[in-house]
Tab-separated table of C-alpha atoms in Angstrom:
chain	number	residue	atom	x	y	z
A	12	UNK	CA	-10.170	-50.256	1.346
A	13	UNK	CA	-12.128	-47.659	-0.618
A	14	UNK	CA	-12.146	-45.313	2.380
A	15	UNK	CA	-8.426	-45.816	2.922
A	16	UNK	CA	-7.705	-45.224	-0.769
A	17	UNK	CA	-9.753	-41.999	-0.877
A	18	UNK	CA	-8.097	-40.769	2.319
A	19	UNK	CA	-4.694	-41.521	0.823
A	20	UNK	CA	-5.539	-39.519	-2.312
A	21	UNK	CA	-6.751	-36.652	-0.114
A	22	UNK	CA	-3.494	-36.553	1.861
A	23	UNK	CA	-1.514	-36.823	-1.380
A	24	UNK	CA	-3.395	-33.890	-2.890
A	25	UNK	CA	-2.965	-31.813	0.259
A	26	UNK	CA	0.733	-32.664	0.360
A	27	UNK	CA	1.161	-31.614	-3.270
A	28	UNK	CA	-0.683	-28.349	-2.636
A	29	UNK	CA	1.416	-27.532	0.435
A	30	UNK	CA	4.605	-28.420	-1.441
A	31	UNK	CA	3.670	-26.097	-4.307
A	32	UNK	CA	2.834	-23.321	-1.840
A	33	UNK	CA	6.138	-23.848	-0.020
A	34	UNK	CA	8.095	-23.631	-3.280
A	35	UNK	CA	6.202	-20.473	-4.205
A	36	UNK	CA	6.903	-18.997	-0.766
A	37	UNK	CA	10.629	-19.651	-1.203
A	38	UNK	CA	10.673	-17.791	-4.520
A	39	UNK	CA	8.637	-14.925	-3.022
A	40	UNK	CA	10.833	-14.582	0.081
A	41	UNK	CA	14.197	-15.066	-1.652
A	42	UNK	CA	14.511	-11.387	-2.735
A	43	UNK	CA	13.808	-10.279	0.842
A	44	UNK	CA	16.456	-12.670	2.142
A	45	UNK	CA	18.986	-11.324	-0.367
A	46	UNK	CA	18.072	-7.757	0.630
A	47	UNK	CA	18.590	-8.507	4.327
A	48	UNK	CA	21.745	-10.470	3.665
A	49	UNK	CA	23.270	-7.684	1.592
A	50	UNK	CA	22.315	-5.028	4.155
A	51	UNK	CA	24.313	-6.839	6.866
A	52	UNK	CA	27.277	-7.754	4.625
A	53	UNK	CA	30.503	-5.703	4.557
A	54	UNK	CA	30.696	-3.812	1.237
A	55	UNK	CA	33.890	-5.557	0.131
A	56	UNK	CA	32.322	-9.014	0.608
A	57	UNK	CA	28.937	-8.513	-1.093
A	58	UNK	CA	30.032	-10.093	-4.389
A	59	UNK	CA	32.116	-12.869	-2.835
A	60	UNK	CA	31.041	-16.451	-2.210
A	61	UNK	CA	27.589	-17.974	-2.180
A	62	UNK	CA	24.733	-15.457	-1.978
A	63	UNK	CA	22.648	-17.947	0.000
A	64	UNK	CA	25.292	-18.460	2.686
A	65	UNK	CA	25.290	-16.497	5.944
A	66	UNK	CA	27.499	-13.406	5.567
A	67	UNK	CA	29.914	-11.776	7.957
A	68	UNK	CA	27.666	-9.639	10.148
A	69	UNK	CA	28.120	-5.858	10.178
A	70	UNK	CA	26.041	-2.746	10.854
A	71	UNK	CA	28.297	-0.575	8.709
A	72	UNK	CA	25.715	-0.197	5.956
A	73	UNK	CA	23.044	1.006	8.395
A	74	UNK	CA	25.499	3.454	9.958
A	75	UNK	CA	26.192	4.806	6.474
A	76	UNK	CA	22.469	5.315	5.874
A	77	UNK	CA	21.992	7.358	9.042
A	78	UNK	CA	25.203	9.332	8.461
A	79	UNK	CA	24.793	10.122	4.756
A	80	UNK	CA	21.008	10.413	4.443
A	81	UNK	CA	18.481	12.343	6.584
A	82	UNK	CA	16.485	9.147	6.916
A	83	UNK	CA	14.562	10.303	9.997
A	84	UNK	CA	13.325	13.363	8.110
A	85	UNK	CA	12.312	11.115	5.207
A	86	UNK	CA	10.410	8.910	7.661
A	87	UNK	CA	8.626	11.924	9.134
A	88	UNK	CA	7.729	13.273	5.700
A	89	UNK	CA	6.521	9.860	4.565
A	90	UNK	CA	4.282	9.448	7.628
A	91	UNK	CA	2.800	12.931	7.179
A	92	UNK	CA	2.071	12.289	3.511
A	93	UNK	CA	0.514	8.818	3.806
A	94	UNK	CA	-1.576	9.711	6.882
A	95	UNK	CA	-2.891	12.905	5.261
A	96	UNK	CA	-3.719	11.047	2.039
A	97	UNK	CA	-5.505	8.286	3.954
A	98	UNK	CA	-7.598	10.744	5.982
A	99	UNK	CA	-8.501	12.635	2.824
A	100	UNK	CA	-9.439	9.443	0.996
A	101	UNK	CA	-11.682	8.356	3.877
A	102	UNK	CA	-13.411	11.745	3.849
A	103	UNK	CA	-13.930	11.659	0.069
A	104	UNK	CA	-14.231	7.992	-0.893
A	105	UNK	CA	-16.507	6.704	1.880
A	106	UNK	CA	-19.397	9.117	1.114
A	107	UNK	CA	-18.892	8.583	-2.631
A	108	UNK	CA	-18.981	4.802	-2.268
A	109	UNK	CA	-22.031	4.989	-0.005
A	110	UNK	CA	-23.867	7.152	-2.532
A	111	UNK	CA	-23.027	4.806	-5.408
A	112	UNK	CA	-24.115	1.722	-3.483
A	113	UNK	CA	-27.166	2.762	-1.420
A	114	UNK	CA	-28.574	6.038	-2.745
A	115	UNK	CA	-30.624	6.495	-5.885
A	116	UNK	CA	-29.971	9.582	-8.008
A	117	UNK	CA	-29.897	10.645	-11.650
A	118	UNK	CA	-26.674	9.613	-13.356
A	119	UNK	CA	-25.776	6.918	-10.833
A	120	UNK	CA	-24.906	4.340	-13.495
A	121	UNK	CA	-22.857	6.896	-15.441
A	122	UNK	CA	-21.010	7.846	-12.247
A	123	UNK	CA	-20.117	4.218	-11.600
A	124	UNK	CA	-18.810	3.812	-15.149
A	125	UNK	CA	-16.715	6.962	-14.729
A	126	UNK	CA	-15.202	5.503	-11.560
A	127	UNK	CA	-14.378	2.276	-13.407
A	128	UNK	CA	-12.899	4.236	-16.302
A	129	UNK	CA	-10.770	6.276	-13.900
A	130	UNK	CA	-9.337	3.034	-12.506
A	131	UNK	CA	-7.964	2.221	-15.974
A	132	UNK	CA	-5.981	5.473	-16.293
A	133	UNK	CA	-2.535	5.445	-14.633
A	134	UNK	CA	-1.769	8.664	-12.824
A	135	UNK	CA	1.421	9.072	-14.873
A	136	UNK	CA	-0.842	9.979	-17.814
A	137	UNK	CA	-2.176	13.049	-15.996
A	138	UNK	CA	1.121	13.938	-14.295
A	139	UNK	CA	1.986	16.917	-16.510
A	140	UNK	CA	-1.447	18.666	-16.333
A	141	UNK	CA	-1.538	18.158	-12.559
A	142	UNK	CA	2.005	19.494	-12.244
A	143	UNK	CA	1.101	22.595	-14.253
A	144	UNK	CA	-1.935	23.182	-12.013
A	145	UNK	CA	0.115	22.770	-8.831
A	146	UNK	CA	2.787	25.086	-10.226
A	147	UNK	CA	0.206	27.787	-10.911
A	148	UNK	CA	-1.077	27.400	-7.340
A	149	UNK	CA	2.471	27.674	-5.957
A	150	UNK	CA	2.382	24.224	-4.358
A	151	UNK	CA	5.357	22.617	-6.107
A	152	UNK	CA	8.070	21.396	-3.716
A	153	UNK	CA	5.682	21.159	-0.756
A	154	UNK	CA	3.549	18.669	1.141
A	155	UNK	CA	0.521	19.908	-0.785
A	156	UNK	CA	1.999	18.686	-4.070
A	157	UNK	CA	2.400	15.194	-2.586
A	158	UNK	CA	-1.021	15.037	-0.915
A	159	UNK	CA	-3.666	16.954	-2.891
A	160	UNK	CA	-3.572	14.914	-6.155
A	161	UNK	CA	-4.345	11.704	-4.238
A	162	UNK	CA	-7.140	12.776	-1.893
A	163	UNK	CA	-9.560	10.770	-4.019
A	164	UNK	CA	-9.083	7.260	-5.365
A	165	UNK	CA	-11.293	5.484	-7.889
A	166	UNK	CA	-10.043	2.108	-6.676
A	167	UNK	CA	-10.955	2.943	-3.078
A	168	UNK	CA	-14.429	4.121	-4.105
A	169	UNK	CA	-15.052	0.889	-5.997
A	170	UNK	CA	-13.656	-1.295	-3.206
A	171	UNK	CA	-15.810	0.391	-0.560
A	172	UNK	CA	-18.868	0.302	-2.815
A	173	UNK	CA	-18.526	-3.455	-3.171
A	174	UNK	CA	-18.328	-3.776	0.609
A	175	UNK	CA	-21.367	-1.571	1.195
A	176	UNK	CA	-23.358	-3.735	-1.225
A	177	UNK	CA	-22.635	-6.731	1.018
A	178	UNK	CA	-24.383	-5.074	3.995
A	179	UNK	CA	-27.985	-6.366	4.200
A	180	UNK	CA	-30.577	-3.913	2.944
A	181	UNK	CA	-32.639	-4.557	6.092
A	182	UNK	CA	-30.005	-2.689	8.131
A	183	UNK	CA	-30.589	0.490	6.142
A	184	UNK	CA	-34.369	0.070	6.112
A	185	UNK	CA	-34.452	-0.325	9.885
A	186	UNK	CA	-32.343	2.809	10.315
A	187	UNK	CA	-34.642	4.799	8.032
A	188	UNK	CA	-37.709	3.589	9.937
A	189	UNK	CA	-36.090	4.901	13.113
A	190	UNK	CA	-35.769	8.307	11.460
A	191	UNK	CA	-32.030	8.231	10.791
A	192	UNK	CA	-30.747	10.599	8.097
A	193	UNK	CA	-28.334	9.383	5.374
A	194	UNK	CA	-25.449	11.121	7.170
A	195	UNK	CA	-26.334	9.488	10.488
A	196	UNK	CA	-26.616	6.071	8.801
A	197	UNK	CA	-23.213	6.580	7.232
A	198	UNK	CA	-21.543	7.793	10.433
A	199	UNK	CA	-23.114	5.520	13.064
A	200	UNK	CA	-23.854	2.341	11.101
A	201	UNK	CA	-21.836	2.077	7.908
A	202	UNK	CA	-18.459	3.325	9.161
A	203	UNK	CA	-18.249	0.918	12.151
A	204	UNK	CA	-19.237	-1.993	9.910
A	205	UNK	CA	-16.803	-0.913	7.187
A	206	UNK	CA	-13.678	-1.162	9.342
A	207	UNK	CA	-12.281	-4.216	7.449
A	208	UNK	CA	-12.830	-2.544	4.067
A	209	UNK	CA	-11.319	0.753	5.258
A	210	UNK	CA	-8.331	-1.139	6.656
A	211	UNK	CA	-7.931	-2.933	3.330
A	212	UNK	CA	-7.874	0.176	1.166
A	213	UNK	CA	-5.775	1.904	3.850
A	214	UNK	CA	-3.081	-0.757	3.440
A	215	UNK	CA	-3.164	-0.375	-0.347
A	216	UNK	CA	-2.962	3.414	-0.003
A	217	UNK	CA	-0.160	3.280	2.567
A	218	UNK	CA	1.984	0.886	0.510
A	219	UNK	CA	1.396	2.757	-2.742
A	220	UNK	CA	2.298	6.218	-1.459
A	221	UNK	CA	5.013	5.125	0.972
A	222	UNK	CA	6.900	3.460	-1.891
A	223	UNK	CA	6.120	6.073	-4.537
A	224	UNK	CA	9.175	7.686	-6.073
A	225	UNK	CA	7.870	8.843	-9.447
A	226	UNK	CA	5.552	11.602	-8.236
A	227	UNK	CA	7.782	12.997	-5.431
A	228	UNK	CA	10.732	13.131	-7.832
A	229	UNK	CA	8.452	14.966	-10.276
A	230	UNK	CA	7.291	17.741	-7.932
A	231	UNK	CA	10.126	18.093	-5.383
A	232	UNK	CA	13.345	20.037	-5.821
A	233	UNK	CA	15.075	19.388	-2.476
A	234	UNK	CA	14.842	17.257	0.676
A	235	UNK	CA	12.373	19.497	2.522
A	236	UNK	CA	9.362	17.251	1.829
A	237	UNK	CA	11.225	14.228	0.398
A	238	UNK	CA	9.973	10.761	1.366
A	239	UNK	CA	11.715	7.486	2.182
A	240	UNK	CA	12.448	6.226	-1.377
A	241	UNK	CA	14.796	9.189	-1.816
A	242	UNK	CA	17.068	7.556	0.749
A	243	UNK	CA	17.561	4.547	-1.520
A	244	UNK	CA	18.447	6.428	-4.683
A	245	UNK	CA	20.953	8.605	-2.787
A	246	UNK	CA	23.315	5.609	-2.954
A	247	UNK	CA	22.973	5.293	-6.741
A	248	UNK	CA	25.783	7.055	-8.596
A	249	UNK	CA	25.867	6.978	-12.394
A	250	UNK	CA	29.652	7.322	-12.459
A	251	UNK	CA	30.770	5.266	-9.460
A	252	UNK	CA	27.978	2.686	-9.586
A	253	UNK	CA	25.587	1.616	-6.861
A	254	UNK	CA	26.627	1.151	-3.257
A	255	UNK	CA	24.607	-2.006	-2.747
A	256	UNK	CA	25.219	-2.414	0.968
A	257	UNK	CA	23.839	0.969	2.082
A	258	UNK	CA	21.208	0.779	-0.662
A	259	UNK	CA	19.860	-2.515	0.675
A	260	UNK	CA	20.018	-1.177	4.234
A	261	UNK	CA	17.900	1.808	3.177
A	262	UNK	CA	15.511	-0.553	1.367
A	263	UNK	CA	15.181	-2.669	4.515
A	264	UNK	CA	14.363	0.423	6.585
A	265	UNK	CA	11.777	1.344	3.937
A	266	UNK	CA	10.078	-2.058	3.959
A	267	UNK	CA	10.084	-2.473	7.757
A	268	UNK	CA	7.088	-0.178	8.538
A	269	UNK	CA	5.070	-1.813	5.747
A	270	UNK	CA	5.780	-5.275	7.122
A	271	UNK	CA	4.894	-4.318	10.695
A	272	UNK	CA	1.724	-2.558	9.568
A	273	UNK	CA	0.556	-5.547	7.555
A	274	UNK	CA	1.234	-7.967	10.410
A	275	UNK	CA	-0.828	-5.803	12.758
A	276	UNK	CA	-3.710	-5.387	10.299
A	277	UNK	CA	-3.651	-8.705	8.442
A	278	UNK	CA	-6.843	-10.037	10.037
A	279	UNK	CA	-8.832	-6.950	9.058
A	280	UNK	CA	-7.174	-6.982	5.621
A	281	UNK	CA	-8.172	-10.591	4.907
A	282	UNK	CA	-11.702	-9.954	6.183
A	283	UNK	CA	-12.053	-6.879	3.998
A	284	UNK	CA	-10.795	-8.651	0.882
A	285	UNK	CA	-13.088	-11.639	1.403
A	286	UNK	CA	-16.144	-9.394	1.922
A	287	UNK	CA	-15.509	-7.129	-1.044
A	288	UNK	CA	-14.600	-9.922	-3.471
A	289	UNK	CA	-17.864	-11.743	-2.992
A	290	UNK	CA	-20.142	-8.926	-4.203
A	291	UNK	CA	-20.100	-8.183	-7.901
A	292	UNK	CA	-22.759	-5.927	-9.429
């Protein structure tokens, strides 16, 4: 009886947990459902009837997006920007994180505190000085203005540092005994082992800069280097109001690459988060 009672409590607790998670999932997914529903709804029927009911299906909103907005150019620009930023962050943040975690040098503690302090400063605070610098260099309204300010990331340095601290010290000692230089250790040992952590910060970087509208709108003057979020705001008119159908279709096209990328990399993402969260210094 005691065993049966404890098993019953266990199943009851698990059922309550799964019920709470299911309710939370419904609230999290409801905005996405409304976005999809609106994107496939004829414009004159968006505000009619029950929002949760299945709408009359139409591709009119998506046709409007491709006709009225150079969405393919925005996609190309967005891919160029996020890939260039990610490559730059790997080149800058991986060596910095390795130095902070495994090398010993004067000012190491101060450097770590500076990285942590930089994480607390939103980039909107430094937007005007950076804009002035880019303007003096003649980089405004170009890919350089979208890429150069983000080639380093304090969050990425800290995330990778935490992962490098989780690698056993014996791995580095064995490599040094074999005569490996710090660069060779970083390139041949650390980088292959750091794939989950690099994937994790890559996802954060991709999502952040793919969805960013503030900085591109700050430094761009036309559509030459404009990214995907510009396609959404093109259907926002202060006088006529928002065209919600095409706007939600553009939002769906914006979210789709992020969703596919996360589904492909979710295993590495979860592994990277679990490894980096367990090491606090």
